[in-house]
Amino acid sequence: MAAALRGFRYLVGRCNKHDFAYVSTRCLASKTQVGFVGLGNMGNPMAKNLLKHGYPVIATDVFPESCKEVQELGAQIVDNPAEVADKADRIITMLPSCPNVMDVYTGPNGILKKVKKGSLLIDSSTIDPAVSKEMASAAEKLGAVFMDAPVSGGVGAATSGKLTFMVGGAEEEFNAAKELLSCMGANVIYCGQVGTGQAAKICNNMLLAIGMIGTSETMNLGIRLGLDPKLLAKILNMSSGRCWSSDTYNPVPGVMEGVPSGNNYQGGFGTQLMTKDLGLAQDTATTTRTPVPLGSLAHQIYRMMCARGYANKDFSSVFQFLREEESQ
């Protein structure tokens, strides 16, 4: 009760009578319409989980065919992000890169062309923290709230609703964002002001890439030394070398079921996207003058993979890349 009263006093203190209607409606709304922009490998299952939890979804994607599945489940499909903003005051975006985010928010048919005062805008893309701050500033000028909330967990976690969200933005808006994000994730973590969610995600993905390369090298060495890959993975996963890349997402075909390595590295998290995220890590490391020698090497390896035909394969295909390198 005390917490509820504090929230109520916050709303009254923050808003004049006209603004109060917008903010209180957003914070206290339950199953009102939610906009969703970007229905790719991650956005599609995320939008489905919102529908599963009873939220009416208004969605759009630059590729109309990506909208079919959610439309069949009851989502309303519109032509562009501006139309989403015209119909919903809570919007989630899940997009591949900084230019995509900038276009969806500030482009000719962008969200900010039709955004309503008091709207909550949550971006789950992985982008440069500086771009998140730029979008937040543009939204604030129009009376809207922008939060960055990138995710970890991949397509499997997106499908099962077990993503981890790393959220940056005004702390007083966090609970309103968490209401929606909890429908799609098992962990929703507040990181700080706008851009800190992106910072956490960039750090996580740099470690993920380094770990996947290390796991791939280790598994390849063990196989060449005559070890059965399943046995080696079992030993690693009960020893100090255990990591997510070895016990949950093993890169060696045949070791695990239900992971991209068992499906010719199709699906999952693309090498091209990992390369993009490592580039973001390099940019921020340069800006902050932070030494990241292993991160730099990982970036170079994934760039080489993109140049040699691995761009659209899952990032765990680094194991296959290393195997091919040794035969040359």
Tab-separated table of C-alpha atoms in Angstrom:
chain	number	residue	atom	x	y	z
A	1	MET	CA	0.000	0.000	0.000
A	2	ALA	CA	2.816	2.414	0.865
A	3	ALA	CA	4.470	1.743	-2.459
A	4	ALA	CA	1.209	2.353	-4.269
A	5	LEU	CA	0.744	5.652	-2.440
A	6	ARG	CA	4.303	6.694	-3.303
A	7	GLY	CA	3.574	5.934	-6.944
A	8	PHE	CA	0.373	7.950	-6.794
A	9	ARG	CA	2.120	10.933	-5.200
A	10	TYR	CA	4.804	10.701	-7.864
A	11	LEU	CA	2.211	10.905	-10.608
A	12	VAL	CA	0.419	13.845	-9.028
A	13	GLY	CA	3.652	15.699	-8.360
A	14	ARG	CA	4.995	15.060	-11.833
A	15	CYS	CA	1.965	15.888	-13.942
A	16	ASN	CA	-0.471	18.715	-14.330
A	17	LYS	CA	-4.126	17.731	-14.616
A	18	HIS	CA	-3.955	17.301	-18.380
A	19	ASP	CA	-0.772	15.206	-18.370
A	20	PHE	CA	-1.946	13.012	-15.498
A	21	ALA	CA	-4.501	11.263	-17.680
A	22	TYR	CA	-1.810	10.111	-20.093
A	23	VAL	CA	0.715	8.885	-17.545
A	24	SER	CA	-1.686	7.284	-15.083
A	25	THR	CA	-3.460	5.486	-17.922
A	26	ARG	CA	-0.144	4.061	-19.128
A	27	CYS	CA	1.076	3.037	-15.693
A	28	LEU	CA	-2.185	1.507	-14.542
A	29	ALA	CA	-3.398	0.117	-17.866
A	30	SER	CA	-3.646	-3.613	-18.125
A	31	LYS	CA	-4.531	-5.182	-21.431
A	32	THR	CA	-4.559	-2.100	-23.647
A	33	GLN	CA	-3.135	-2.125	-27.175
A	34	VAL	CA	0.613	-2.577	-27.610
A	35	GLY	CA	2.482	-1.604	-30.765
A	36	PHE	CA	5.287	-3.783	-32.104
A	37	VAL	CA	7.725	-2.835	-34.869
A	38	GLY	CA	10.133	-5.461	-36.231
A	39	LEU	CA	8.927	-9.044	-36.606
A	40	GLY	CA	12.166	-10.852	-37.429
A	41	ASN	CA	13.682	-13.909	-35.735
A	42	MET	CA	13.416	-12.266	-32.315
A	43	GLY	CA	10.504	-9.865	-32.731
A	44	ASN	CA	8.117	-12.489	-34.067
A	45	PRO	CA	8.124	-14.756	-30.973
A	46	MET	CA	8.203	-11.724	-28.675
A	47	ALA	CA	5.021	-10.343	-30.261
A	48	LYS	CA	3.435	-13.796	-30.048
A	49	ASN	CA	4.072	-13.864	-26.300
A	50	LEU	CA	2.350	-10.522	-25.878
A	51	LEU	CA	-0.659	-11.949	-27.710
A	52	LYS	CA	-0.491	-15.072	-25.536
A	53	HIS	CA	-0.734	-12.869	-22.451
A	54	GLY	CA	-3.864	-11.193	-23.768
A	55	TYR	CA	-2.466	-7.944	-25.119
A	56	PRO	CA	-3.980	-6.708	-28.402
A	57	VAL	CA	-0.982	-6.133	-30.716
A	58	ILE	CA	-0.687	-3.629	-33.550
A	59	ALA	CA	2.367	-4.509	-35.618
A	60	THR	CA	4.367	-3.693	-38.708
A	61	ASP	CA	7.507	-4.868	-40.449
A	62	VAL	CA	9.370	-3.700	-43.534
A	63	PHE	CA	8.843	-7.221	-44.931
A	64	PRO	CA	5.065	-7.878	-45.102
A	65	GLU	CA	5.555	-11.647	-45.151
A	66	SER	CA	7.026	-11.414	-41.637
A	67	CYS	CA	3.638	-10.248	-40.363
A	68	LYS	CA	1.606	-13.287	-41.435
A	69	GLU	CA	2.080	-15.470	-38.364
A	70	VAL	CA	1.178	-12.817	-35.800
A	71	GLN	CA	-1.721	-11.645	-37.963
A	72	GLU	CA	-3.129	-15.178	-37.963
A	73	LEU	CA	-2.916	-15.104	-34.147
A	74	GLY	CA	-4.957	-11.912	-33.989
A	75	ALA	CA	-2.524	-9.015	-34.361
A	76	GLN	CA	-3.618	-6.004	-36.371
A	77	ILE	CA	-1.131	-5.210	-39.139
A	78	VAL	CA	-0.537	-1.658	-40.362
A	79	ASP	CA	1.691	-0.205	-43.064
A	80	ASN	CA	4.355	1.686	-41.124
A	81	PRO	CA	5.610	2.701	-37.652
A	82	ALA	CA	3.760	6.029	-37.724
A	83	GLU	CA	0.470	4.149	-37.991
A	84	VAL	CA	1.481	2.001	-35.018
A	85	ALA	CA	2.112	5.168	-32.976
A	86	ASP	CA	-1.232	6.580	-34.053
A	87	LYS	CA	-3.056	3.567	-32.602
A	88	ALA	CA	-0.967	2.579	-29.548
A	89	ASP	CA	0.690	4.496	-26.721
A	90	ARG	CA	2.953	1.620	-25.658
A	91	ILE	CA	5.325	0.497	-28.409
A	92	ILE	CA	8.146	-2.048	-28.537
A	93	THR	CA	10.728	-2.062	-31.325
A	94	MET	CA	13.118	-4.897	-32.200
A	95	LEU	CA	15.392	-3.949	-35.090
A	96	PRO	CA	18.754	-5.053	-36.540
A	97	SER	CA	20.905	-1.918	-36.394
A	98	CYS	CA	21.338	1.771	-35.577
A	99	PRO	CA	20.168	3.022	-39.025
A	100	ASN	CA	17.017	0.885	-38.740
A	101	VAL	CA	16.228	2.300	-35.308
A	102	MET	CA	16.788	5.873	-36.440
A	103	ASP	CA	14.537	5.394	-39.467
A	104	VAL	CA	11.755	3.692	-37.483
A	105	TYR	CA	11.708	6.473	-34.907
A	106	THR	CA	12.625	9.626	-36.833
A	107	GLY	CA	12.121	8.737	-40.508
A	108	PRO	CA	9.325	10.048	-42.793
A	109	ASN	CA	6.951	7.322	-41.561
A	110	GLY	CA	8.542	7.005	-38.139
A	111	ILE	CA	6.999	6.610	-34.726
A	112	LEU	CA	7.749	10.182	-33.697
A	113	LYS	CA	5.634	11.528	-36.568
A	114	LYS	CA	2.459	10.355	-34.818
A	115	VAL	CA	3.536	9.624	-31.257
A	116	LYS	CA	1.045	10.555	-28.542
A	117	LYS	CA	2.027	12.590	-25.536
A	118	GLY	CA	2.787	10.264	-22.632
A	119	SER	CA	3.584	7.253	-24.834
A	120	LEU	CA	6.073	4.662	-23.619
A	121	LEU	CA	8.585	3.617	-26.289
A	122	ILE	CA	10.750	0.566	-25.560
A	123	ASP	CA	13.570	-0.324	-27.940
A	124	SER	CA	14.897	-3.877	-27.618
A	125	SER	CA	17.362	-3.580	-30.492
A	126	THR	CA	21.095	-3.806	-29.792
A	127	ILE	CA	22.563	-0.452	-30.855
A	128	ASP	CA	25.097	2.189	-29.892
A	129	PRO	CA	24.190	3.711	-26.494
A	130	ALA	CA	24.642	7.157	-28.078
A	131	VAL	CA	21.830	6.430	-30.533
A	132	SER	CA	19.543	5.359	-27.669
A	133	LYS	CA	20.244	8.674	-25.957
A	134	GLU	CA	19.537	10.548	-29.187
A	135	MET	CA	16.184	8.785	-29.612
A	136	ALA	CA	15.304	9.438	-25.965
A	137	SER	CA	15.983	13.148	-26.408
A	138	ALA	CA	13.850	13.331	-29.552
A	139	ALA	CA	10.987	11.480	-27.840
A	140	GLU	CA	11.180	13.675	-24.746
A	141	LYS	CA	10.674	16.807	-26.858
A	142	LEU	CA	7.333	15.356	-27.942
A	143	GLY	CA	6.272	14.373	-24.437
A	144	ALA	CA	7.024	10.654	-24.846
A	145	VAL	CA	9.290	8.356	-22.825
A	146	PHE	CA	11.980	6.250	-24.535
A	147	MET	CA	13.748	3.343	-22.821
A	148	ASP	CA	16.404	0.992	-24.161
A	149	ALA	CA	15.804	-2.660	-23.295
A	150	PRO	CA	18.067	-4.979	-25.320
A	151	VAL	CA	17.754	-8.701	-24.725
A	152	SER	CA	19.864	-11.785	-24.126
A	153	GLY	CA	18.853	-15.395	-24.628
A	154	GLY	CA	18.421	-15.831	-28.367
A	155	VAL	CA	15.521	-17.183	-30.382
A	156	GLY	CA	14.921	-20.099	-28.002
A	157	ALA	CA	14.415	-17.802	-25.022
A	158	ALA	CA	12.319	-15.423	-27.129
A	159	THR	CA	10.033	-18.320	-28.057
A	160	SER	CA	9.713	-19.650	-24.503
A	161	GLY	CA	9.334	-16.189	-22.966
A	162	LYS	CA	12.542	-16.494	-20.964
A	163	LEU	CA	14.577	-13.578	-22.302
A	164	THR	CA	16.676	-11.335	-20.093
A	165	PHE	CA	15.955	-7.629	-20.604
A	166	MET	CA	18.551	-5.010	-19.674
A	167	VAL	CA	16.642	-1.753	-19.234
A	168	GLY	CA	17.925	1.814	-19.358
A	169	GLY	CA	15.781	4.885	-18.747
A	170	ALA	CA	14.021	6.901	-16.084
A	171	GLU	CA	13.696	4.697	-12.998
A	172	GLU	CA	10.167	5.919	-12.299
A	173	GLU	CA	9.069	4.478	-15.657
A	174	PHE	CA	10.625	1.055	-15.062
A	175	ASN	CA	7.535	-0.648	-13.618
A	176	ALA	CA	5.437	0.397	-16.604
A	177	ALA	CA	8.025	-1.137	-18.924
A	178	LYS	CA	8.405	-4.241	-16.758
A	179	GLU	CA	4.678	-5.002	-17.050
A	180	LEU	CA	5.139	-5.638	-20.776
A	181	LEU	CA	8.648	-7.049	-20.748
A	182	SER	CA	7.739	-9.666	-18.146
A	183	CYS	CA	5.384	-11.221	-20.715
A	184	MET	CA	8.420	-11.935	-22.888
A	185	GLY	CA	11.205	-12.488	-20.390
A	186	ALA	CA	12.116	-14.248	-17.164
A	187	ASN	CA	14.501	-11.485	-16.055
A	188	VAL	CA	13.910	-7.742	-16.369
A	189	ILE	CA	16.844	-5.819	-14.916
A	190	TYR	CA	17.025	-2.057	-14.383
A	191	CYS	CA	20.521	-0.858	-15.337
A	192	GLY	CA	20.324	2.935	-14.970
A	193	GLN	CA	19.657	5.869	-17.252
A	194	VAL	CA	19.074	5.645	-21.010
A	195	GLY	CA	21.939	3.834	-22.740
A	196	THR	CA	22.971	1.661	-19.804
A	197	GLY	CA	20.867	-1.246	-21.046
A	198	GLN	CA	22.798	-1.103	-24.310
A	199	ALA	CA	26.077	-0.891	-22.419
A	200	ALA	CA	25.250	-4.081	-20.502
A	201	LYS	CA	24.219	-5.887	-23.688
A	202	ILE	CA	27.364	-4.887	-25.585
A	203	CYS	CA	29.541	-6.157	-22.716
A	204	ASN	CA	27.583	-9.407	-22.562
A	205	ASN	CA	27.872	-10.076	-26.287
A	206	MET	CA	31.579	-9.363	-26.366
A	207	LEU	CA	32.053	-11.990	-23.650
A	208	LEU	CA	29.691	-14.352	-25.499
A	209	ALA	CA	31.733	-14.115	-28.698
A	210	ILE	CA	35.015	-14.669	-26.851
A	211	GLY	CA	33.502	-17.631	-25.011
A	212	MET	CA	32.121	-19.194	-28.189
A	213	ILE	CA	35.487	-18.937	-29.940
A	214	GLY	CA	37.224	-20.438	-26.896
A	215	THR	CA	34.710	-23.283	-26.705
A	216	SER	CA	35.080	-23.976	-30.428
A	217	GLU	CA	38.883	-24.036	-30.209
A	218	THR	CA	38.753	-26.328	-27.188
A	219	MET	CA	36.297	-28.757	-28.744
A	220	ASN	CA	38.274	-28.831	-31.994
A	221	LEU	CA	41.539	-29.523	-30.159
A	222	GLY	CA	39.967	-32.307	-28.117
A	223	ILE	CA	38.525	-33.959	-31.229
A	224	ARG	CA	41.905	-33.835	-32.952
A	225	LEU	CA	43.418	-35.454	-29.852
A	226	GLY	CA	41.009	-38.347	-30.229
A	227	LEU	CA	38.320	-37.432	-27.690
A	228	ASP	CA	34.666	-38.112	-28.392
A	229	PRO	CA	32.991	-34.666	-28.621
A	230	LYS	CA	30.023	-35.640	-26.419
A	231	LEU	CA	32.383	-37.013	-23.766
A	232	LEU	CA	34.544	-33.893	-23.902
A	233	ALA	CA	31.497	-31.647	-23.591
A	234	LYS	CA	30.317	-33.684	-20.590
A	235	ILE	CA	33.704	-33.300	-18.896
A	236	LEU	CA	33.869	-29.573	-19.603
A	237	ASN	CA	30.375	-29.065	-18.234
A	238	MET	CA	31.243	-30.642	-14.895
A	239	SER	CA	34.595	-28.850	-14.690
A	240	SER	CA	35.951	-25.314	-14.366
A	241	GLY	CA	35.815	-24.708	-18.119
A	242	ARG	CA	32.028	-24.836	-18.132
A	243	CYS	CA	30.256	-21.910	-19.838
A	244	TRP	CA	27.020	-21.128	-21.699
A	245	SER	CA	28.624	-21.932	-25.044
A	246	SER	CA	29.585	-25.393	-23.839
A	247	ASP	CA	26.547	-26.454	-21.800
A	248	THR	CA	23.626	-24.680	-23.489
A	249	TYR	CA	24.670	-23.798	-27.050
A	250	ASN	CA	27.443	-26.200	-27.955
A	251	PRO	CA	28.934	-25.397	-31.374
A	252	VAL	CA	29.808	-28.987	-32.358
A	253	PRO	CA	27.247	-30.781	-34.551
A	254	GLY	CA	25.747	-33.821	-32.826
A	255	VAL	CA	26.653	-32.875	-29.274
A	256	MET	CA	23.322	-31.237	-28.409
A	257	GLU	CA	19.805	-31.259	-29.809
A	258	GLY	CA	17.759	-28.153	-30.468
A	259	VAL	CA	20.691	-25.821	-31.155
A	260	PRO	CA	21.868	-24.347	-34.489
A	261	SER	CA	24.930	-26.607	-34.677
A	262	GLY	CA	22.516	-29.510	-35.054
A	263	ASN	CA	20.744	-27.782	-37.948
A	264	ASN	CA	23.641	-26.770	-40.189
A	265	TYR	CA	23.941	-23.574	-38.138
A	266	GLN	CA	20.574	-22.271	-39.357
A	267	GLY	CA	18.466	-20.032	-37.131
A	268	GLY	CA	19.764	-18.616	-33.875
A	269	PHE	CA	21.916	-15.483	-33.743
A	270	GLY	CA	23.551	-14.664	-37.057
A	271	THR	CA	27.278	-14.166	-37.502
A	272	GLN	CA	26.578	-10.835	-39.192
A	273	LEU	CA	24.687	-9.593	-36.123
A	274	MET	CA	27.430	-10.760	-33.778
A	275	THR	CA	29.950	-8.922	-35.932
A	276	LYS	CA	27.818	-5.791	-35.669
A	277	ASP	CA	27.648	-6.075	-31.867
A	278	LEU	CA	31.405	-6.604	-31.607
A	279	GLY	CA	31.852	-3.491	-33.733
A	280	LEU	CA	29.755	-1.568	-31.208
A	281	ALA	CA	31.967	-2.918	-28.432
A	282	GLN	CA	35.057	-1.766	-30.321
A	283	ASP	CA	33.613	1.696	-30.884
A	284	THR	CA	32.728	2.168	-27.232
A	285	ALA	CA	36.089	0.740	-26.122
A	286	THR	CA	37.831	3.296	-28.323
A	287	THR	CA	35.671	6.119	-26.983
A	288	THR	CA	36.336	5.140	-23.365
A	289	ARG	CA	39.992	4.212	-24.020
A	290	THR	CA	39.393	0.703	-22.665
A	291	PRO	CA	41.801	-2.087	-23.705
A	292	VAL	CA	39.871	-5.076	-25.099
A	293	PRO	CA	42.469	-7.241	-26.884
A	294	LEU	CA	40.369	-10.433	-26.894
A	295	GLY	CA	37.292	-8.471	-27.959
A	296	SER	CA	39.266	-6.976	-30.836
A	297	LEU	CA	40.492	-10.401	-31.947
A	298	ALA	CA	36.967	-11.835	-31.738
A	299	HIS	CA	35.732	-8.969	-33.907
A	300	GLN	CA	38.366	-9.718	-36.539
A	301	ILE	CA	37.511	-13.442	-36.559
A	302	TYR	CA	33.819	-12.769	-37.066
A	303	ARG	CA	34.548	-10.219	-39.777
A	304	MET	CA	36.605	-12.867	-41.579
A	305	MET	CA	33.713	-15.299	-41.248
A	306	CYS	CA	31.323	-12.811	-42.861
A	307	ALA	CA	33.740	-12.402	-45.766
A	308	ARG	CA	33.908	-16.179	-46.251
A	309	GLY	CA	30.227	-16.972	-46.478
A	310	TYR	CA	29.214	-17.376	-42.832
A	311	ALA	CA	27.291	-14.100	-42.470
A	312	ASN	CA	23.844	-15.698	-42.354
A	313	LYS	CA	24.848	-18.726	-40.293
A	314	ASP	CA	24.572	-18.797	-36.520
A	315	PHE	CA	27.575	-17.346	-34.718
A	316	SER	CA	28.430	-20.781	-33.300
A	317	SER	CA	29.520	-21.712	-36.841
A	318	VAL	CA	32.921	-20.372	-35.771
A	319	PHE	CA	33.612	-24.048	-34.956
A	320	GLN	CA	33.050	-24.980	-38.608
A	321	PHE	CA	35.124	-21.994	-39.700
A	322	LEU	CA	38.075	-23.155	-37.569
A	323	ARG	CA	37.771	-26.709	-38.917
A	324	GLU	CA	37.907	-25.403	-42.469
A	325	GLU	CA	40.858	-23.168	-41.670
A	326	GLU	CA	42.931	-26.108	-40.439
A	327	SER	CA	42.385	-27.996	-43.702
A	328	GLN	CA	43.748	-25.186	-45.853
